[in-house]
């Protein structure tokens, strides 16, 4: 036997048995973003490396250690697989002239992302992000609008124990002072910092705060805090964010240690953190990046956004026992015995499907017994078997797989469609009654099938 090739480490197959959870989530994400005026944008999976170096930052872990690079042919330029969604979105907004149209520009996306990290629960090498980006507004009301989308999503899903932490990391003006203070602080520990951080000390001392090495992160604990270095404008902006979060009754904590792992952030940064995720606790992270558009060659445009990890979101849902509704099973299985009956079964199934019903018939040439076993396995709502006798009479026995009385039906399309329709209506009525907690009321309203 040929050797089986396995999926690369840190990747996941999303199978038919679970894909409904993704579809449910994706629909909810897109629909919620739409309530805030965010339109979906799809950008390429790979971009020029220079795009990520200039935006995410060439001193970040993401670019220095985690990027996947692809080359079409030897000697050709290297491309990077997107490690996050913002860089491509910003590029596309500039390239397509979207920032010259009515502002604010609001976009969202669901995209695979690639980072070469050590795989563990909630940390993959290919994962998926839902992201929103908003361009053109420098008002704190934009920050709060973006934050409230994430909050809205968690509330819709019924998630609990998700804490919002916010911080401000200032603008280039206050950052200059802060960098000086940071540099002076870390200089004292020069002989203890890791090699990467020594480099960062020269180029980008704030990155040291994000270092995962135990020694560096211990030293970082005593570092000066950026909130103490904010200029008046940044202070006022941060106050504006806090006031509005309170007005929207969105609870938050201030965490001066959040710096985020990507270089482009300015002013507000935030994270939604779940207690249920262990070390990989950040479900959603984002912030402002007022300098990024101009850094990428566009006109100076304030902007902000977030990225939400979908694998982590699904993990939290699971941890909290929140079930995503499974799709309805097959409504009718049409079994058959013999060639003529199989042809009839196929054509009936075809007609009912074109009417919008979920119907299956035998395509495996199985025995009737095996067919019924299969119908059971797929949890078909009804089943019937066609043989010579049924073909002659035009009638068959419709079996209610949930244990209801079997009944004789003419297997003309209209009649079968009516039976399936009635069963659906009855089911909906039951569900509605259950939701209303009052069967009598449902009866009174005449819903009962
Ligand atoms: P972390 O601190 O967990 O490494 P991050 O700061 O690198 O996260 P961002 O770059 O802000 O994360 O990405 C936004 C979101 O994408 C994260 O909050 C998380 O939910 C998700 N995410 C990031 N990296 C991974 C990964 N390797 N696997 C799965 N999800 C991820
Ligand atoms: Mg990371």
Short mmCIF file of N, CA and C in Angstrom, two decimals, residues 108-229:
data_model
loop_
_atom_site.label_atom_id
_atom_site.label_comp_id
_atom_site.label_asym_id
_atom_site.label_seq_id
_atom_site.Cartn_x
_atom_site.Cartn_y
_atom_site.Cartn_z
N UNK A 108 -14.74 44.34 6.44
CA UNK A 108 -14.50 43.17 7.29
C UNK A 108 -14.07 42.01 6.42
N UNK A 109 -13.53 40.99 7.03
CA UNK A 109 -13.07 39.82 6.26
C UNK A 109 -13.00 38.60 7.16
N UNK A 110 -13.05 37.45 6.52
CA UNK A 110 -12.74 36.18 7.19
C UNK A 110 -11.64 35.57 6.36
N UNK A 111 -10.49 35.34 6.96
CA UNK A 111 -9.35 34.91 6.15
C UNK A 111 -8.49 33.88 6.87
N UNK A 112 -7.91 32.93 6.11
CA UNK A 112 -6.89 32.08 6.72
C UNK A 112 -5.64 32.91 6.98
N UNK A 113 -4.90 32.61 8.06
CA UNK A 113 -3.64 33.28 8.37
C UNK A 113 -2.61 32.21 8.65
N UNK A 114 -1.35 32.54 8.41
CA UNK A 114 -0.28 31.54 8.54
C UNK A 114 0.83 32.07 9.41
N UNK A 115 1.15 31.33 10.46
CA UNK A 115 2.29 31.72 11.31
C UNK A 115 3.00 30.46 11.75
N UNK A 116 4.32 30.45 11.58
CA UNK A 116 5.09 29.28 11.99
C UNK A 116 5.36 29.36 13.48
N UNK A 117 4.40 28.85 14.26
CA UNK A 117 4.52 28.86 15.71
C UNK A 117 4.50 27.42 16.21
N UNK A 118 4.75 27.24 17.50
CA UNK A 118 4.68 25.89 18.05
C UNK A 118 3.21 25.53 18.25
N UNK A 119 2.73 24.52 17.51
CA UNK A 119 1.30 24.21 17.59
C UNK A 119 0.89 23.70 18.97
N UNK A 120 -0.22 24.14 19.44
CA UNK A 120 -0.84 23.66 20.68
C UNK A 120 -2.31 24.06 20.63
N UNK A 121 -3.06 23.70 21.67
CA UNK A 121 -4.49 24.03 21.65
C UNK A 121 -4.65 25.54 21.45
N UNK A 122 -5.42 25.94 20.45
CA UNK A 122 -5.66 27.36 20.22
C UNK A 122 -4.50 28.07 19.54
N UNK A 123 -3.47 27.34 19.15
CA UNK A 123 -2.35 27.95 18.42
C UNK A 123 -1.98 27.06 17.26
N UNK A 124 -2.31 27.51 16.06
CA UNK A 124 -2.09 26.70 14.87
C UNK A 124 -1.15 27.41 13.91
N UNK A 125 -0.74 26.70 12.89
CA UNK A 125 0.11 27.34 11.87
C UNK A 125 -0.74 27.90 10.74
N UNK A 126 -1.87 27.26 10.49
CA UNK A 126 -2.89 27.92 9.66
C UNK A 126 -4.11 28.08 10.55
N UNK A 127 -4.53 29.32 10.75
CA UNK A 127 -5.73 29.57 11.54
C UNK A 127 -6.58 30.59 10.80
N UNK A 128 -7.72 30.93 11.36
CA UNK A 128 -8.63 31.84 10.66
C UNK A 128 -8.98 33.04 11.50
N UNK A 129 -8.98 34.16 10.86
CA UNK A 129 -9.32 35.40 11.56
C UNK A 129 -10.55 36.04 10.94
N UNK A 130 -11.42 36.51 11.82
CA UNK A 130 -12.44 37.46 11.39
C UNK A 130 -11.88 38.82 11.77
N UNK A 131 -11.86 39.74 10.82
CA UNK A 131 -11.32 41.05 11.14
C UNK A 131 -12.23 42.16 10.66
N UNK A 132 -12.17 43.30 11.33
CA UNK A 132 -12.84 44.50 10.81
C UNK A 132 -11.79 45.61 10.78
N UNK A 133 -11.91 46.50 9.83
CA UNK A 133 -11.00 47.65 9.74
C UNK A 133 -11.86 48.86 9.40
N UNK A 134 -11.54 49.98 10.04
CA UNK A 134 -12.30 51.21 9.82
C UNK A 134 -11.31 52.34 9.55
N UNK A 135 -11.50 53.03 8.43
CA UNK A 135 -10.55 54.06 8.01
C UNK A 135 -11.21 55.43 8.00
N UNK A 136 -10.46 56.45 8.41
CA UNK A 136 -10.90 57.82 8.20
C UNK A 136 -11.30 58.58 9.44
N UNK A 137 -11.56 57.89 10.55
CA UNK A 137 -12.02 58.61 11.73
C UNK A 137 -10.96 58.61 12.83
N UNK A 138 -10.73 59.79 13.40
CA UNK A 138 -9.82 59.81 14.54
C UNK A 138 -10.56 59.92 15.85
N UNK A 139 -11.89 59.93 15.77
CA UNK A 139 -12.70 60.09 16.97
C UNK A 139 -12.71 58.82 17.82
N UNK A 140 -12.73 59.00 19.14
CA UNK A 140 -12.84 57.82 20.02
C UNK A 140 -14.14 57.04 19.76
N UNK A 141 -15.11 57.69 19.13
CA UNK A 141 -16.35 56.96 18.85
C UNK A 141 -16.10 55.83 17.85
N UNK A 142 -15.08 55.99 16.99
CA UNK A 142 -14.73 54.91 16.08
C UNK A 142 -14.12 53.74 16.85
N UNK A 143 -13.26 54.06 17.81
CA UNK A 143 -12.65 52.99 18.63
C UNK A 143 -13.74 52.17 19.30
N UNK A 144 -14.72 52.90 19.84
CA UNK A 144 -15.77 52.21 20.59
C UNK A 144 -16.71 51.45 19.65
N UNK A 145 -16.92 52.00 18.46
CA UNK A 145 -17.75 51.25 17.50
C UNK A 145 -17.09 49.91 17.17
N UNK A 146 -15.79 49.94 16.93
CA UNK A 146 -15.08 48.71 16.59
C UNK A 146 -15.09 47.72 17.76
N UNK A 147 -14.81 48.23 18.94
CA UNK A 147 -14.81 47.36 20.13
C UNK A 147 -16.20 46.76 20.34
N UNK A 148 -17.24 47.58 20.08
CA UNK A 148 -18.60 47.10 20.37
C UNK A 148 -19.03 46.00 19.41
N UNK A 149 -18.43 45.94 18.24
CA UNK A 149 -18.77 44.83 17.33
C UNK A 149 -18.34 43.50 17.95
N UNK A 150 -17.10 43.48 18.44
CA UNK A 150 -16.60 42.24 19.06
C UNK A 150 -17.47 41.86 20.25
N UNK A 151 -17.77 42.85 21.05
CA UNK A 151 -18.61 42.61 22.24
C UNK A 151 -19.98 42.07 21.84
N UNK A 152 -20.55 42.67 20.81
CA UNK A 152 -21.86 42.27 20.28
C UNK A 152 -21.83 40.78 19.87
N UNK A 153 -20.75 40.41 19.19
CA UNK A 153 -20.61 39.02 18.73
C UNK A 153 -20.57 38.06 19.92
N UNK A 154 -19.77 38.39 20.93
CA UNK A 154 -19.68 37.51 22.11
C UNK A 154 -21.04 37.41 22.80
N UNK A 155 -21.76 38.53 22.86
CA UNK A 155 -23.08 38.52 23.50
C UNK A 155 -24.06 37.66 22.71
N UNK A 156 -24.05 37.81 21.37
CA UNK A 156 -24.96 37.01 20.55
C UNK A 156 -24.71 35.52 20.74
N UNK A 157 -23.45 35.16 20.92
CA UNK A 157 -23.11 33.75 21.08
C UNK A 157 -23.37 33.26 22.51
N UNK A 158 -23.69 34.19 23.39
CA UNK A 158 -23.97 33.82 24.78
C UNK A 158 -22.71 33.51 25.58
N UNK A 159 -21.58 34.05 25.15
CA UNK A 159 -20.32 33.78 25.85
C UNK A 159 -20.24 34.59 27.14
N UNK A 160 -19.64 33.96 28.13
CA UNK A 160 -19.44 34.65 29.40
C UNK A 160 -17.96 34.69 29.73
N UNK A 161 -17.64 35.47 30.75
CA UNK A 161 -16.25 35.53 31.23
C UNK A 161 -15.26 35.94 30.16
N UNK A 162 -15.65 36.86 29.32
CA UNK A 162 -14.68 37.40 28.37
C UNK A 162 -14.39 38.84 28.80
N UNK A 163 -13.15 39.08 29.15
CA UNK A 163 -12.81 40.39 29.69
C UNK A 163 -12.19 41.26 28.60
N UNK A 164 -12.62 42.51 28.59
CA UNK A 164 -12.02 43.48 27.67
C UNK A 164 -10.94 44.25 28.41
N UNK A 165 -9.72 44.21 27.90
CA UNK A 165 -8.64 45.02 28.46
C UNK A 165 -8.21 46.05 27.44
N UNK A 166 -8.05 47.28 27.88
CA UNK A 166 -7.63 48.32 26.94
C UNK A 166 -6.37 49.03 27.46
N UNK A 167 -5.70 49.65 26.54
CA UNK A 167 -4.52 50.43 26.89
C UNK A 167 -4.33 51.48 25.80
N UNK A 168 -3.48 52.47 26.06
CA UNK A 168 -3.10 53.38 24.98
C UNK A 168 -1.58 53.33 24.87
N UNK A 169 -1.08 53.15 23.66
CA UNK A 169 0.37 53.13 23.51
C UNK A 169 0.88 54.40 22.82
N UNK A 170 -0.01 55.42 22.77
CA UNK A 170 0.43 56.73 22.34
C UNK A 170 0.71 56.86 20.85
N UNK A 171 1.15 58.05 20.48
CA UNK A 171 1.43 58.36 19.08
C UNK A 171 2.94 58.57 18.93
N UNK A 172 3.45 58.78 17.72
CA UNK A 172 4.90 58.96 17.57
C UNK A 172 5.46 60.06 18.47
N UNK A 173 4.67 61.11 18.75
CA UNK A 173 5.15 62.20 19.60
C UNK A 173 5.47 61.70 21.01
N UNK A 174 4.47 61.09 21.67
CA UNK A 174 4.75 60.64 23.04
C UNK A 174 5.63 59.39 23.04
N UNK A 175 5.58 58.63 21.95
CA UNK A 175 6.36 57.39 21.86
C UNK A 175 7.86 57.70 21.95
N UNK A 176 8.28 58.86 21.39
CA UNK A 176 9.70 59.20 21.38
C UNK A 176 10.23 59.30 22.82
N UNK A 177 9.48 60.00 23.66
CA UNK A 177 9.86 60.13 25.07
C UNK A 177 9.89 58.77 25.75
N UNK A 178 8.85 58.02 25.45
CA UNK A 178 8.71 56.70 26.07
C UNK A 178 9.86 55.77 25.66
N UNK A 179 10.19 55.80 24.37
CA UNK A 179 11.29 54.97 23.89
C UNK A 179 12.59 55.29 24.63
N UNK A 180 12.81 56.58 24.86
CA UNK A 180 14.02 56.99 25.59
C UNK A 180 14.03 56.36 26.98
N UNK A 181 12.90 56.47 27.65
CA UNK A 181 12.80 55.92 29.01
C UNK A 181 12.99 54.41 29.01
N UNK A 182 12.37 53.75 28.01
CA UNK A 182 12.48 52.29 27.91
C UNK A 182 13.93 51.88 27.67
N UNK A 183 14.56 52.61 26.77
CA UNK A 183 15.95 52.29 26.41
C UNK A 183 16.85 52.41 27.64
N UNK A 184 16.64 53.51 28.37
CA UNK A 184 17.45 53.73 29.57
C UNK A 184 17.21 52.58 30.56
N UNK A 185 15.96 52.17 30.68
CA UNK A 185 15.64 51.09 31.62
C UNK A 185 16.31 49.78 31.19
N UNK A 186 16.12 49.41 29.92
CA UNK A 186 16.63 48.11 29.48
C UNK A 186 18.16 48.08 29.36
N UNK A 187 18.76 49.25 29.15
CA UNK A 187 20.22 49.32 29.09
C UNK A 187 20.84 48.69 30.33
N UNK A 188 20.18 48.89 31.48
CA UNK A 188 20.71 48.36 32.74
C UNK A 188 20.80 46.83 32.72
N UNK A 189 19.98 46.22 31.85
CA UNK A 189 19.92 44.74 31.84
C UNK A 189 20.54 44.16 30.57
N UNK A 190 21.32 44.98 29.88
CA UNK A 190 21.93 44.61 28.62
C UNK A 190 22.52 43.19 28.62
N UNK A 191 23.22 42.85 29.73
CA UNK A 191 23.90 41.55 29.78
C UNK A 191 22.94 40.38 29.98
N UNK A 192 21.66 40.67 30.30
CA UNK A 192 20.71 39.57 30.54
C UNK A 192 19.71 39.36 29.40
N UNK A 193 19.52 40.39 28.58
CA UNK A 193 18.52 40.30 27.51
C UNK A 193 18.93 39.27 26.46
N UNK A 194 17.92 38.67 25.79
CA UNK A 194 18.22 37.71 24.73
C UNK A 194 18.75 38.45 23.49
N UNK A 195 19.33 37.70 22.57
CA UNK A 195 19.96 38.30 21.40
C UNK A 195 18.98 39.17 20.60
N UNK A 196 17.77 38.63 20.42
CA UNK A 196 16.76 39.37 19.65
C UNK A 196 16.45 40.69 20.34
N UNK A 197 16.34 40.66 21.66
CA UNK A 197 15.97 41.88 22.38
C UNK A 197 17.11 42.91 22.36
N UNK A 198 18.34 42.43 22.31
CA UNK A 198 19.46 43.37 22.19
C UNK A 198 19.34 44.17 20.89
N UNK A 199 18.93 43.45 19.85
CA UNK A 199 18.70 44.11 18.56
C UNK A 199 17.53 45.09 18.68
N UNK A 200 16.48 44.62 19.38
CA UNK A 200 15.29 45.46 19.55
C UNK A 200 15.61 46.72 20.35
N UNK A 201 16.55 46.60 21.28
CA UNK A 201 16.93 47.72 22.12
C UNK A 201 17.37 48.90 21.25
N UNK A 202 18.04 48.58 20.15
CA UNK A 202 18.47 49.65 19.25
C UNK A 202 17.33 50.11 18.36
N UNK A 203 16.61 49.14 17.77
CA UNK A 203 15.65 49.49 16.72
C UNK A 203 14.27 49.83 17.24
N UNK A 204 13.81 49.10 18.26
CA UNK A 204 12.40 49.20 18.64
C UNK A 204 12.21 48.65 20.06
N UNK A 205 12.61 49.43 21.07
CA UNK A 205 12.64 48.90 22.45
C UNK A 205 11.27 48.41 22.95
N UNK A 206 10.17 48.96 22.39
CA UNK A 206 8.86 48.52 22.87
C UNK A 206 8.61 47.03 22.62
N UNK A 207 9.26 46.53 21.56
CA UNK A 207 9.10 45.11 21.22
C UNK A 207 9.59 44.18 22.34
N UNK A 208 10.52 44.70 23.16
CA UNK A 208 11.05 43.87 24.25
C UNK A 208 9.92 43.49 25.22
N UNK A 209 8.95 44.40 25.35
CA UNK A 209 7.82 44.15 26.25
C UNK A 209 7.01 42.94 25.79
N UNK A 210 7.15 42.56 24.53
CA UNK A 210 6.37 41.48 23.94
C UNK A 210 7.19 40.19 23.86
N UNK A 211 8.43 40.21 24.37
CA UNK A 211 9.30 39.03 24.25
C UNK A 211 8.78 37.90 25.13
N UNK A 212 8.82 36.68 24.56
CA UNK A 212 8.26 35.53 25.29
C UNK A 212 9.32 34.85 26.18
N UNK A 213 10.60 35.23 26.04
CA UNK A 213 11.63 34.58 26.86
C UNK A 213 11.40 34.95 28.33
N UNK A 214 11.50 33.95 29.23
CA UNK A 214 11.18 34.19 30.65
C UNK A 214 12.03 35.31 31.26
N UNK A 215 13.33 35.33 30.91
CA UNK A 215 14.20 36.35 31.49
C UNK A 215 13.77 37.75 31.04
N UNK A 216 13.60 37.91 29.73
CA UNK A 216 13.21 39.22 29.20
C UNK A 216 11.85 39.65 29.76
N UNK A 217 10.90 38.72 29.83
CA UNK A 217 9.57 39.15 30.28
C UNK A 217 9.59 39.50 31.76
N UNK A 218 10.49 38.86 32.53
CA UNK A 218 10.62 39.21 33.95
C UNK A 218 11.18 40.64 34.07
N UNK A 219 12.22 40.92 33.27
CA UNK A 219 12.81 42.27 33.29
C UNK A 219 11.77 43.31 32.86
N UNK A 220 10.97 42.90 31.84
CA UNK A 220 9.97 43.83 31.28
C UNK A 220 8.94 44.26 32.33
N UNK A 221 8.74 43.41 33.32
CA UNK A 221 7.72 43.73 34.34
C UNK A 221 8.00 45.05 35.06
N UNK A 222 9.29 45.38 35.19
CA UNK A 222 9.63 46.60 35.91
C UNK A 222 9.81 47.82 35.00
N UNK A 223 9.50 47.63 33.71
CA UNK A 223 9.76 48.71 32.75
C UNK A 223 8.79 49.87 32.93
N UNK A 224 9.19 51.07 32.49
CA UNK A 224 8.27 52.21 32.54
C UNK A 224 7.00 51.90 31.76
N UNK A 225 5.90 52.50 32.19
CA UNK A 225 4.60 52.20 31.60
C UNK A 225 4.20 53.32 30.64
N UNK A 226 3.76 52.94 29.46
CA UNK A 226 3.50 53.92 28.40
C UNK A 226 2.42 54.93 28.79
N UNK A 227 1.44 54.50 29.59
CA UNK A 227 0.36 55.43 29.98
C UNK A 227 0.90 56.69 30.67
N UNK A 228 2.05 56.53 31.34
CA UNK A 228 2.63 57.69 32.04
C UNK A 228 3.30 58.67 31.09
N UNK A 229 3.40 58.30 29.82
CA UNK A 229 4.13 59.16 28.87
C UNK A 229 3.23 59.74 27.78
#
